[in-house]
């Protein structure tokens, strides 16, 4: 792993660490409390929040990202704000409107689908509820690799038709509907493996279903993050700062991928989200998938002409009951997050401090991961 600026010693690093536990409004990724380790360096704050099930070699990339932000700071920005998508977990249709209220001004919505214990009809109902609340929203769905190729081909067709329907409140099978509306922007990680994604793209093309396939886990958890695109398994890429080892590594991977990228977060605190915003703000402008039209994303205000980017998946702060900054300090305005340094509020660091045994667990993990850098 390439070197990165950092502390003079592991003891210096550990002395700078604050471990916090953030209570969540809804269960997400199977948890109701999110633990992260925050570290203050000479250039600002970084976040180490690799999920507990990740082994040390994978988690070490997340630590590298934290050290880059804390000791090197963000890369130069091309824009002063970044548009983000709203994110709707696999909740009931009746809960959708309340969740969307946490994402003021967002015109793109990512909807979780293929949840264990649910059926496709639940996903369709969730999509319909989103379109009832925000009729003009651009819709993405995320299956987290849960479908087989056959299941994905069927589900993508059905969900695309649900989005295209002019009257989104009509239930499937109740008579002919017009499909003149815009379809799904993309389906994120519909299948688990690169080989399945390649087969799915071919199947969708053969079926006349024109929906982009975006790879997430096939990039952020892969030894070779470029493989899925080289193999023809993705029209787009969803990339996260921490799993790739920092914002500069993300920018390098994005340039090599050669497809439109969506910068996303990994259920981060405001500190981690700010790192994602910094990476998205440094991306050169791109154009969206199959039709070549500009993405519904962050309108750039920096140099370089058309520097619009797809709406980033960085609006996850609304899932926390409490975060490490005061409400309003780093929040959505007209569907955008500001490009700005974020420093935790000292009182919140104290109030959200994890219990001693969990702090020790994180410090031990940092020691092991630091040895791998």
mmCIF file of N, CA, C and O in Angstrom, residues 8-104:
data_model
loop_
_atom_site.group_PDB
_atom_site.id
_atom_site.type_symbol
_atom_site.label_atom_id
_atom_site.label_comp_id
_atom_site.label_asym_id
_atom_site.label_seq_id
_atom_site.Cartn_x
_atom_site.Cartn_y
_atom_site.Cartn_z
ATOM 1 N N UNK A 8 3.840 10.791 13.683
ATOM 2 C CA UNK A 8 5.208 10.328 13.870
ATOM 3 C C UNK A 8 5.267 8.931 14.461
ATOM 4 O O UNK A 8 6.224 8.200 14.239
ATOM 5 N N UNK A 9 4.247 8.548 15.211
ATOM 6 C CA UNK A 9 4.243 7.237 15.848
ATOM 7 C C UNK A 9 2.804 6.781 16.043
ATOM 8 O O UNK A 9 1.869 7.578 15.984
ATOM 9 N N UNK A 10 2.644 5.497 16.313
ATOM 10 C CA UNK A 10 1.314 4.966 16.573
ATOM 11 C C UNK A 10 0.751 5.557 17.861
ATOM 12 O O UNK A 10 -0.457 5.808 17.972
ATOM 13 N N UNK A 11 1.615 5.819 18.844
ATOM 14 C CA UNK A 11 1.136 6.424 20.089
ATOM 15 C C UNK A 11 0.590 7.829 19.842
ATOM 16 O O UNK A 11 -0.425 8.226 20.436
ATOM 17 N N UNK A 12 1.258 8.578 18.961
ATOM 18 C CA UNK A 12 0.766 9.905 18.604
ATOM 19 C C UNK A 12 -0.607 9.796 17.951
ATOM 20 O O UNK A 12 -1.521 10.564 18.250
ATOM 21 N N UNK A 13 -0.757 8.827 17.057
ATOM 22 C CA UNK A 13 -2.047 8.636 16.385
ATOM 23 C C UNK A 13 -3.143 8.294 17.389
ATOM 24 O O UNK A 13 -4.224 8.906 17.396
ATOM 25 N N UNK A 14 -2.890 7.321 18.247
ATOM 26 C CA UNK A 14 -3.918 6.874 19.181
ATOM 27 C C UNK A 14 -4.328 7.975 20.154
ATOM 28 O O UNK A 14 -5.488 8.034 20.584
ATOM 29 N N UNK A 15 -3.407 8.866 20.472
ATOM 30 C CA UNK A 15 -3.728 9.972 21.378
ATOM 31 C C UNK A 15 -4.696 10.959 20.743
ATOM 32 O O UNK A 15 -5.349 11.738 21.458
ATOM 33 N N UNK A 16 -4.798 10.929 19.433
ATOM 34 C CA UNK A 16 -5.656 11.865 18.704
ATOM 35 C C UNK A 16 -7.040 11.286 18.395
ATOM 36 O O UNK A 16 -7.865 11.963 17.780
ATOM 37 N N UNK A 17 -7.286 10.049 18.763
ATOM 38 C CA UNK A 17 -8.498 9.339 18.340
ATOM 39 C C UNK A 17 -9.653 9.573 19.316
ATOM 40 O O UNK A 17 -9.478 9.533 20.531
ATOM 41 N N UNK A 18 -10.835 9.795 18.740
ATOM 42 C CA UNK A 18 -12.083 9.868 19.494
ATOM 43 C C UNK A 18 -13.041 8.839 18.886
ATOM 44 O O UNK A 18 -13.354 8.903 17.692
ATOM 45 N N UNK A 19 -13.497 7.891 19.695
ATOM 46 C CA UNK A 19 -14.439 6.875 19.221
ATOM 47 C C UNK A 19 -15.841 7.269 19.660
ATOM 48 O O UNK A 19 -16.080 7.497 20.859
ATOM 49 N N UNK A 20 -16.755 7.358 18.693
ATOM 50 C CA UNK A 20 -18.122 7.776 18.989
ATOM 51 C C UNK A 20 -19.106 6.715 18.507
ATOM 52 O O UNK A 20 -18.803 5.925 17.610
ATOM 53 N N UNK A 21 -20.276 6.714 19.139
ATOM 54 C CA UNK A 21 -21.370 5.822 18.745
ATOM 55 C C UNK A 21 -22.571 6.690 18.419
ATOM 56 O O UNK A 21 -23.096 7.392 19.296
ATOM 57 N N UNK A 22 -22.996 6.655 17.150
ATOM 58 C CA UNK A 22 -24.066 7.532 16.675
ATOM 59 C C UNK A 22 -25.380 6.748 16.585
ATOM 60 O O UNK A 22 -25.477 5.794 15.807
ATOM 61 N N UNK A 23 -26.392 7.131 17.347
ATOM 62 C CA UNK A 23 -27.681 6.433 17.275
ATOM 63 C C UNK A 23 -28.381 6.736 15.956
ATOM 64 O O UNK A 23 -28.310 7.863 15.446
ATOM 65 N N UNK A 24 -29.056 5.731 15.392
ATOM 66 C CA UNK A 24 -29.686 5.859 14.093
ATOM 67 C C UNK A 24 -31.207 5.887 14.209
ATOM 68 O O UNK A 24 -31.785 5.315 15.128
ATOM 69 N N UNK A 25 -31.827 6.564 13.244
ATOM 70 C CA UNK A 25 -33.287 6.665 13.224
ATOM 71 C C UNK A 25 -33.932 5.360 12.776
ATOM 72 O O UNK A 25 -35.013 4.995 13.247
ATOM 73 N N UNK A 26 -33.310 4.692 11.810
ATOM 74 C CA UNK A 26 -33.839 3.439 11.267
ATOM 75 C C UNK A 26 -32.690 2.442 11.146
ATOM 76 O O UNK A 26 -31.514 2.825 11.088
ATOM 77 N N UNK A 27 -33.035 1.182 11.132
ATOM 78 C CA UNK A 27 -32.015 0.148 10.927
ATOM 79 C C UNK A 27 -31.457 0.278 9.515
ATOM 80 O O UNK A 27 -32.194 0.383 8.541
ATOM 81 N N UNK A 28 -30.145 0.290 9.381
ATOM 82 C CA UNK A 28 -29.488 0.432 8.088
ATOM 83 C C UNK A 28 -28.256 -0.452 8.117
ATOM 84 O O UNK A 28 -27.469 -0.383 9.064
ATOM 85 N N UNK A 29 -28.119 -1.307 7.112
ATOM 86 C CA UNK A 29 -27.050 -2.307 7.109
ATOM 87 C C UNK A 29 -27.124 -3.177 8.364
ATOM 88 O O UNK A 29 -26.101 -3.669 8.857
ATOM 89 N N UNK A 30 -28.321 -3.351 8.883
ATOM 90 C CA UNK A 30 -28.523 -4.225 10.019
ATOM 91 C C UNK A 30 -28.139 -3.642 11.365
ATOM 92 O O UNK A 30 -28.130 -4.362 12.373
ATOM 93 N N UNK A 31 -27.818 -2.344 11.437
ATOM 94 C CA UNK A 31 -27.399 -1.756 12.709
ATOM 95 C C UNK A 31 -28.299 -0.582 13.073
ATOM 96 O O UNK A 31 -28.900 0.065 12.210
ATOM 97 N N UNK A 32 -28.389 -0.297 14.355
ATOM 98 C CA UNK A 32 -29.133 0.862 14.842
ATOM 99 C C UNK A 32 -28.214 1.852 15.560
ATOM 100 O O UNK A 32 -28.673 2.875 16.065
ATOM 101 N N UNK A 33 -26.931 1.545 15.619
ATOM 102 C CA UNK A 33 -25.930 2.444 16.188
ATOM 103 C C UNK A 33 -24.647 2.290 15.379
ATOM 104 O O UNK A 33 -24.192 1.178 15.136
ATOM 105 N N UNK A 34 -24.107 3.403 14.946
ATOM 106 C CA UNK A 34 -22.916 3.384 14.084
ATOM 107 C C UNK A 34 -21.716 3.895 14.862
ATOM 108 O O UNK A 34 -21.713 5.031 15.363
ATOM 109 N N UNK A 35 -20.695 3.069 14.972
ATOM 110 C CA UNK A 35 -19.462 3.469 15.635
ATOM 111 C C UNK A 35 -18.413 3.871 14.604
ATOM 112 O O UNK A 35 -18.227 3.194 13.585
ATOM 113 N N UNK A 36 -17.722 4.972 14.877
ATOM 114 C CA UNK A 36 -16.604 5.401 14.033
ATOM 115 C C UNK A 36 -15.522 5.979 14.934
ATOM 116 O O UNK A 36 -15.800 6.449 16.047
ATOM 117 N N UNK A 37 -14.286 5.941 14.435
ATOM 118 C CA UNK A 37 -13.164 6.559 15.133
ATOM 119 C C UNK A 37 -12.756 7.810 14.365
ATOM 120 O O UNK A 37 -12.477 7.743 13.159
ATOM 121 N N UNK A 38 -12.734 8.942 15.047
ATOM 122 C CA UNK A 38 -12.357 10.215 14.444
ATOM 123 C C UNK A 38 -10.972 10.605 14.931
ATOM 124 O O UNK A 38 -10.635 10.406 16.104
ATOM 125 N N UNK A 39 -10.181 11.148 14.020
ATOM 126 C CA UNK A 39 -8.809 11.508 14.375
ATOM 127 C C UNK A 39 -8.522 12.927 13.911
ATOM 128 O O UNK A 39 -8.858 13.307 12.778
ATOM 129 N N UNK A 40 -7.934 13.718 14.794
ATOM 130 C CA UNK A 40 -7.582 15.099 14.471
ATOM 131 C C UNK A 40 -6.106 15.180 14.121
ATOM 132 O O UNK A 40 -5.242 14.738 14.870
ATOM 133 N N UNK A 41 -5.824 15.745 12.947
ATOM 134 C CA UNK A 41 -4.453 15.925 12.507
ATOM 135 C C UNK A 41 -4.160 17.374 12.189
ATOM 136 O O UNK A 41 -5.031 18.245 12.328
ATOM 137 N N UNK A 42 -2.979 17.669 11.726
ATOM 138 C CA UNK A 42 -2.600 19.057 11.447
ATOM 139 C C UNK A 42 -3.380 19.683 10.296
ATOM 140 O O UNK A 42 -3.469 20.915 10.204
ATOM 141 N N UNK A 43 -3.965 18.862 9.393
ATOM 142 C CA UNK A 43 -4.718 19.403 8.259
ATOM 143 C C UNK A 43 -6.222 19.343 8.471
ATOM 144 O O UNK A 43 -6.982 19.778 7.616
ATOM 145 N N UNK A 44 -6.670 18.792 9.610
ATOM 146 C CA UNK A 44 -8.101 18.692 9.850
ATOM 147 C C UNK A 44 -8.463 17.358 10.486
ATOM 148 O O UNK A 44 -7.649 16.747 11.182
ATOM 149 N N UNK A 45 -9.683 16.890 10.214
ATOM 150 C CA UNK A 45 -10.199 15.670 10.817
ATOM 151 C C UNK A 45 -10.386 14.583 9.774
ATOM 152 O O UNK A 45 -10.768 14.851 8.635
ATOM 153 N N UNK A 46 -10.109 13.351 10.196
ATOM 154 C CA UNK A 46 -10.355 12.190 9.357
ATOM 155 C C UNK A 46 -11.215 11.190 10.097
ATOM 156 O O UNK A 46 -11.337 11.247 11.331
ATOM 157 N N UNK A 47 -11.819 10.269 9.348
ATOM 158 C CA UNK A 47 -12.703 9.271 9.942
ATOM 159 C C UNK A 47 -12.288 7.871 9.533
ATOM 160 O O UNK A 47 -12.064 7.599 8.355
ATOM 161 N N UNK A 48 -12.212 6.984 10.532
ATOM 162 C CA UNK A 48 -11.960 5.562 10.316
ATOM 163 C C UNK A 48 -13.194 4.806 10.791
ATOM 164 O O UNK A 48 -13.459 4.739 11.982
ATOM 165 N N UNK A 49 -13.937 4.259 9.828
ATOM 166 C CA UNK A 49 -15.197 3.617 10.187
ATOM 167 C C UNK A 49 -15.439 2.324 9.451
ATOM 168 O O UNK A 49 -16.596 1.992 9.140
ATOM 169 N N UNK A 50 -14.381 1.575 9.165
ATOM 170 C CA UNK A 50 -14.560 0.286 8.482
ATOM 171 C C UNK A 50 -15.516 -0.583 9.298
ATOM 172 O O UNK A 50 -15.380 -0.683 10.519
ATOM 173 N N UNK A 51 -16.460 -1.202 8.623
ATOM 174 C CA UNK A 51 -17.462 -1.993 9.326
ATOM 175 C C UNK A 51 -16.799 -3.152 10.069
ATOM 176 O O UNK A 51 -15.776 -3.687 9.632
ATOM 177 N N UNK A 52 -17.348 -3.550 11.210
ATOM 178 C CA UNK A 52 -16.683 -4.540 12.070
ATOM 179 C C UNK A 52 -16.355 -5.854 11.384
ATOM 180 O O UNK A 52 -15.368 -6.508 11.745
ATOM 181 N N UNK A 53 -17.157 -6.245 10.396
ATOM 182 C CA UNK A 53 -16.917 -7.542 9.742
ATOM 183 C C UNK A 53 -15.761 -7.506 8.749
ATOM 184 O O UNK A 53 -15.320 -8.557 8.270
ATOM 185 N N UNK A 54 -15.239 -6.330 8.437
ATOM 186 C CA UNK A 54 -14.131 -6.238 7.491
ATOM 187 C C UNK A 54 -12.831 -6.664 8.156
ATOM 188 O O UNK A 54 -12.541 -6.285 9.294
ATOM 189 N N UNK A 55 -12.022 -7.428 7.430
ATOM 190 C CA UNK A 55 -10.744 -7.856 7.993
ATOM 191 C C UNK A 55 -9.740 -6.706 7.940
ATOM 192 O O UNK A 55 -9.984 -5.651 7.328
ATOM 193 N N UNK A 56 -8.610 -6.911 8.584
ATOM 194 C CA UNK A 56 -7.639 -5.818 8.713
ATOM 195 C C UNK A 56 -7.086 -5.322 7.375
ATOM 196 O O UNK A 56 -6.957 -4.104 7.191
ATOM 197 N N UNK A 57 -6.721 -6.188 6.425
ATOM 198 C CA UNK A 57 -6.207 -5.655 5.159
ATOM 199 C C UNK A 57 -7.213 -4.750 4.440
ATOM 200 O O UNK A 57 -6.827 -3.734 3.857
ATOM 201 N N UNK A 58 -8.493 -5.101 4.510
ATOM 202 C CA UNK A 58 -9.502 -4.243 3.891
ATOM 203 C C UNK A 58 -9.711 -2.979 4.712
ATOM 204 O O UNK A 58 -9.788 -1.868 4.163
ATOM 205 N N UNK A 59 -9.759 -3.112 6.011
ATOM 206 C CA UNK A 59 -9.975 -1.954 6.884
ATOM 207 C C UNK A 59 -8.810 -0.972 6.820
ATOM 208 O O UNK A 59 -8.994 0.236 7.045
ATOM 209 N N UNK A 60 -7.611 -1.446 6.487
ATOM 210 C CA UNK A 60 -6.453 -0.565 6.427
ATOM 211 C C UNK A 60 -6.631 0.540 5.382
ATOM 212 O O UNK A 60 -6.100 1.644 5.547
ATOM 213 N N UNK A 61 -7.366 0.265 4.312
ATOM 214 C CA UNK A 61 -7.644 1.311 3.316
ATOM 215 C C UNK A 61 -8.443 2.454 3.955
ATOM 216 O O UNK A 61 -8.214 3.628 3.659
ATOM 217 N N UNK A 62 -9.371 2.100 4.836
ATOM 218 C CA UNK A 62 -10.184 3.107 5.507
ATOM 219 C C UNK A 62 -9.316 3.963 6.433
ATOM 220 O O UNK A 62 -9.528 5.179 6.542
ATOM 221 N N UNK A 63 -8.346 3.339 7.093
ATOM 222 C CA UNK A 63 -7.455 4.105 7.954
ATOM 223 C C UNK A 63 -6.565 5.029 7.121
ATOM 224 O O UNK A 63 -6.325 6.178 7.500
ATOM 225 N N UNK A 64 -6.123 4.527 5.990
ATOM 226 C CA UNK A 64 -5.308 5.366 5.114
ATOM 227 C C UNK A 64 -6.074 6.619 4.700
ATOM 228 O O UNK A 64 -5.533 7.727 4.659
ATOM 229 N N UNK A 65 -7.361 6.458 4.403
ATOM 230 C CA UNK A 65 -8.194 7.597 4.029
ATOM 231 C C UNK A 65 -8.292 8.605 5.167
ATOM 232 O O UNK A 65 -8.184 9.825 4.948
ATOM 233 N N UNK A 66 -8.485 8.108 6.388
ATOM 234 C CA UNK A 66 -8.578 9.001 7.540
ATOM 235 C C UNK A 66 -7.292 9.795 7.726
ATOM 236 O O UNK A 66 -7.316 11.006 7.993
ATOM 237 N N UNK A 67 -6.155 9.124 7.572
ATOM 238 C CA UNK A 67 -4.872 9.804 7.747
ATOM 239 C C UNK A 67 -4.640 10.832 6.641
ATOM 240 O O UNK A 67 -4.083 11.906 6.891
ATOM 241 N N UNK A 68 -5.062 10.520 5.426
ATOM 242 C CA UNK A 68 -4.898 11.483 4.334
ATOM 243 C C UNK A 68 -5.659 12.772 4.623
ATOM 244 O O UNK A 68 -5.131 13.873 4.452
ATOM 245 N N UNK A 69 -6.914 12.642 5.059
ATOM 246 C CA UNK A 69 -7.696 13.842 5.338
ATOM 247 C C UNK A 69 -7.138 14.610 6.532
ATOM 248 O O UNK A 69 -7.120 15.854 6.526
ATOM 249 N N UNK A 70 -6.652 13.900 7.552
ATOM 250 C CA UNK A 70 -6.193 14.571 8.768
ATOM 251 C C UNK A 70 -4.810 15.185 8.619
ATOM 252 O O UNK A 70 -4.506 16.201 9.254
ATOM 253 N N UNK A 71 -3.948 14.573 7.794
ATOM 254 C CA UNK A 71 -2.574 15.068 7.671
ATOM 255 C C UNK A 71 -2.292 15.759 6.338
ATOM 256 O O UNK A 71 -1.361 16.538 6.254
ATOM 257 N N UNK A 72 -3.091 15.496 5.309
ATOM 258 C CA UNK A 72 -2.849 16.116 4.003
ATOM 259 C C UNK A 72 -3.980 17.044 3.600
ATOM 260 O O UNK A 72 -3.763 18.010 2.863
ATOM 261 N N UNK A 73 -5.176 16.763 4.051
ATOM 262 C CA UNK A 73 -6.320 17.593 3.705
ATOM 263 C C UNK A 73 -6.942 17.189 2.383
ATOM 264 O O UNK A 73 -6.468 16.270 1.699
ATOM 265 N N UNK A 74 -7.998 17.862 1.963
ATOM 266 C CA UNK A 74 -8.712 17.488 0.748
ATOM 267 C C UNK A 74 -7.970 17.915 -0.513
ATOM 268 O O UNK A 74 -7.128 18.817 -0.475
ATOM 269 N N UNK A 75 -8.286 17.294 -1.651
ATOM 270 C CA UNK A 75 -7.725 17.745 -2.926
ATOM 271 C C UNK A 75 -8.374 19.058 -3.358
ATOM 272 O O UNK A 75 -9.425 19.434 -2.827
ATOM 273 N N UNK A 76 -7.771 19.761 -4.311
ATOM 274 C CA UNK A 76 -8.349 21.032 -4.764
ATOM 275 C C UNK A 76 -9.752 20.834 -5.343
ATOM 276 O O UNK A 76 -9.999 19.902 -6.107
ATOM 277 N N UNK A 77 -10.658 21.718 -4.970
ATOM 278 C CA UNK A 77 -12.058 21.596 -5.386
ATOM 279 C C UNK A 77 -12.319 22.331 -6.695
ATOM 280 O O UNK A 77 -11.724 23.380 -6.968
ATOM 281 N N UNK A 78 -13.228 21.778 -7.499
ATOM 282 C CA UNK A 78 -13.679 22.404 -8.739
ATOM 283 C C UNK A 78 -15.050 23.048 -8.586
ATOM 284 O O UNK A 78 -15.534 23.695 -9.503
ATOM 285 N N UNK A 79 -15.692 22.837 -7.446
ATOM 286 C CA UNK A 79 -17.019 23.397 -7.214
ATOM 287 C C UNK A 79 -17.177 23.649 -5.715
ATOM 288 O O UNK A 79 -16.445 23.079 -4.906
ATOM 289 N N UNK A 80 -18.128 24.496 -5.354
ATOM 290 C CA UNK A 80 -18.300 24.871 -3.954
ATOM 291 C C UNK A 80 -19.431 24.124 -3.267
ATOM 292 O O UNK A 80 -19.617 24.268 -2.056
ATOM 293 N N UNK A 81 -20.194 23.340 -4.008
ATOM 294 C CA UNK A 81 -21.251 22.538 -3.416
ATOM 295 C C UNK A 81 -21.462 21.305 -4.281
ATOM 296 O O UNK A 81 -21.089 21.290 -5.466
ATOM 297 N N UNK A 82 -22.054 20.284 -3.694
ATOM 298 C CA UNK A 82 -22.257 19.014 -4.392
ATOM 299 C C UNK A 82 -23.700 18.560 -4.169
ATOM 300 O O UNK A 82 -24.150 18.444 -3.021
ATOM 301 N N UNK A 83 -24.414 18.315 -5.252
ATOM 302 C CA UNK A 83 -25.779 17.802 -5.152
ATOM 303 C C UNK A 83 -25.740 16.347 -4.696
ATOM 304 O O UNK A 83 -24.861 15.579 -5.095
ATOM 305 N N UNK A 84 -26.692 15.965 -3.855
ATOM 306 C CA UNK A 84 -26.733 14.599 -3.337
ATOM 307 C C UNK A 84 -28.106 13.992 -3.599
ATOM 308 O O UNK A 84 -29.093 14.697 -3.825
ATOM 309 N N UNK A 85 -28.143 12.653 -3.590
ATOM 310 C CA UNK A 85 -29.437 11.984 -3.688
ATOM 311 C C UNK A 85 -30.017 11.712 -2.305
ATOM 312 O O UNK A 85 -29.284 11.569 -1.324
ATOM 313 N N UNK A 86 -31.332 11.677 -2.234
ATOM 314 C CA UNK A 86 -31.996 11.138 -1.053
ATOM 315 C C UNK A 86 -31.833 9.624 -1.076
ATOM 316 O O UNK A 86 -31.711 9.024 -2.141
ATOM 317 N N UNK A 87 -31.812 9.015 0.091
ATOM 318 C CA UNK A 87 -31.699 7.558 0.189
ATOM 319 C C UNK A 87 -32.873 7.025 0.998
ATOM 320 O O UNK A 87 -33.100 7.459 2.130
ATOM 321 N N UNK A 88 -33.594 6.076 0.405
ATOM 322 C CA UNK A 88 -34.742 5.464 1.059
ATOM 323 C C UNK A 88 -34.402 4.011 1.365
ATOM 324 O O UNK A 88 -34.216 3.212 0.447
ATOM 325 N N UNK A 89 -34.291 3.645 2.638
ATOM 326 C CA UNK A 89 -34.019 2.240 2.990
ATOM 327 C C UNK A 89 -35.205 1.357 2.610
ATOM 328 O O UNK A 89 -36.240 1.835 2.131
ATOM 329 N N UNK A 90 -35.067 0.077 2.895
ATOM 330 C CA UNK A 90 -36.124 -0.885 2.542
ATOM 331 C C UNK A 90 -37.245 -0.842 3.568
ATOM 332 O O UNK A 90 -37.551 -1.829 4.256
ATOM 333 N N UNK A 91 -37.894 0.312 3.658
ATOM 334 C CA UNK A 91 -38.986 0.520 4.598
ATOM 335 C C UNK A 91 -40.315 0.301 3.887
ATOM 336 O O UNK A 91 -40.381 0.147 2.660
ATOM 337 N N UNK A 92 -41.395 0.321 4.645
ATOM 338 C CA UNK A 92 -42.718 0.205 4.041
ATOM 339 C C UNK A 92 -43.039 1.472 3.262
ATOM 340 O O UNK A 92 -42.482 2.548 3.526
ATOM 341 N N UNK A 93 -43.962 1.346 2.321
ATOM 342 C CA UNK A 93 -44.334 2.494 1.501
ATOM 343 C C UNK A 93 -44.860 3.641 2.362
ATOM 344 O O UNK A 93 -44.636 4.819 2.045
ATOM 345 N N UNK A 94 -45.528 3.313 3.460
ATOM 346 C CA UNK A 94 -46.076 4.346 4.320
ATOM 347 C C UNK A 94 -45.039 5.184 5.036
ATOM 348 O O UNK A 94 -45.340 6.282 5.506
ATOM 349 N N UNK A 95 -43.813 4.699 5.124
ATOM 350 C CA UNK A 95 -42.738 5.432 5.805
ATOM 351 C C UNK A 95 -41.928 6.315 4.872
ATOM 352 O O UNK A 95 -41.090 7.095 5.316
ATOM 353 N N UNK A 96 -42.151 6.180 3.570
ATOM 354 C CA UNK A 96 -41.297 6.838 2.584
ATOM 355 C C UNK A 96 -41.357 8.352 2.686
ATOM 356 O O UNK A 96 -40.316 9.035 2.684
ATOM 357 N N UNK A 97 -42.550 8.936 2.759
ATOM 358 C CA UNK A 97 -42.675 10.396 2.760
ATOM 359 C C UNK A 97 -41.922 11.014 3.927
ATOM 360 O O UNK A 97 -41.249 12.047 3.773
ATOM 361 N N UNK A 98 -42.007 10.380 5.106
ATOM 362 C CA UNK A 98 -41.294 10.907 6.261
ATOM 363 C C UNK A 98 -39.793 10.875 6.085
ATOM 364 O O UNK A 98 -39.083 11.792 6.521
ATOM 365 N N UNK A 99 -39.285 9.833 5.443
ATOM 366 C CA UNK A 99 -37.848 9.749 5.188
ATOM 367 C C UNK A 99 -37.421 10.821 4.193
ATOM 368 O O UNK A 99 -36.393 11.488 4.377
ATOM 369 N N UNK A 100 -38.206 11.023 3.151
ATOM 370 C CA UNK A 100 -37.851 12.035 2.151
ATOM 371 C C UNK A 100 -37.848 13.443 2.740
ATOM 372 O O UNK A 100 -37.122 14.311 2.237
ATOM 373 N N UNK A 101 -38.609 13.664 3.786
ATOM 374 C CA UNK A 101 -38.596 14.977 4.432
ATOM 375 C C UNK A 101 -37.218 15.329 4.987
ATOM 376 O O UNK A 101 -36.928 16.509 5.215
ATOM 377 N N UNK A 102 -36.377 14.315 5.212
ATOM 378 C CA UNK A 102 -35.024 14.571 5.731
ATOM 379 C C UNK A 102 -34.054 14.979 4.630
ATOM 380 O O UNK A 102 -32.881 15.252 4.893
ATOM 381 N N UNK A 103 -34.538 15.013 3.388
ATOM 382 C CA UNK A 103 -33.672 15.328 2.249
ATOM 383 C C UNK A 103 -34.252 16.488 1.452
ATOM 384 O O UNK A 103 -34.659 16.330 0.298
ATOM 385 N N UNK A 104 -34.301 17.678 2.048
ATOM 386 C CA UNK A 104 -34.920 18.818 1.361
ATOM 387 C C UNK A 104 -34.181 19.201 0.079
ATOM 388 O O UNK A 104 -32.958 19.320 0.072
#
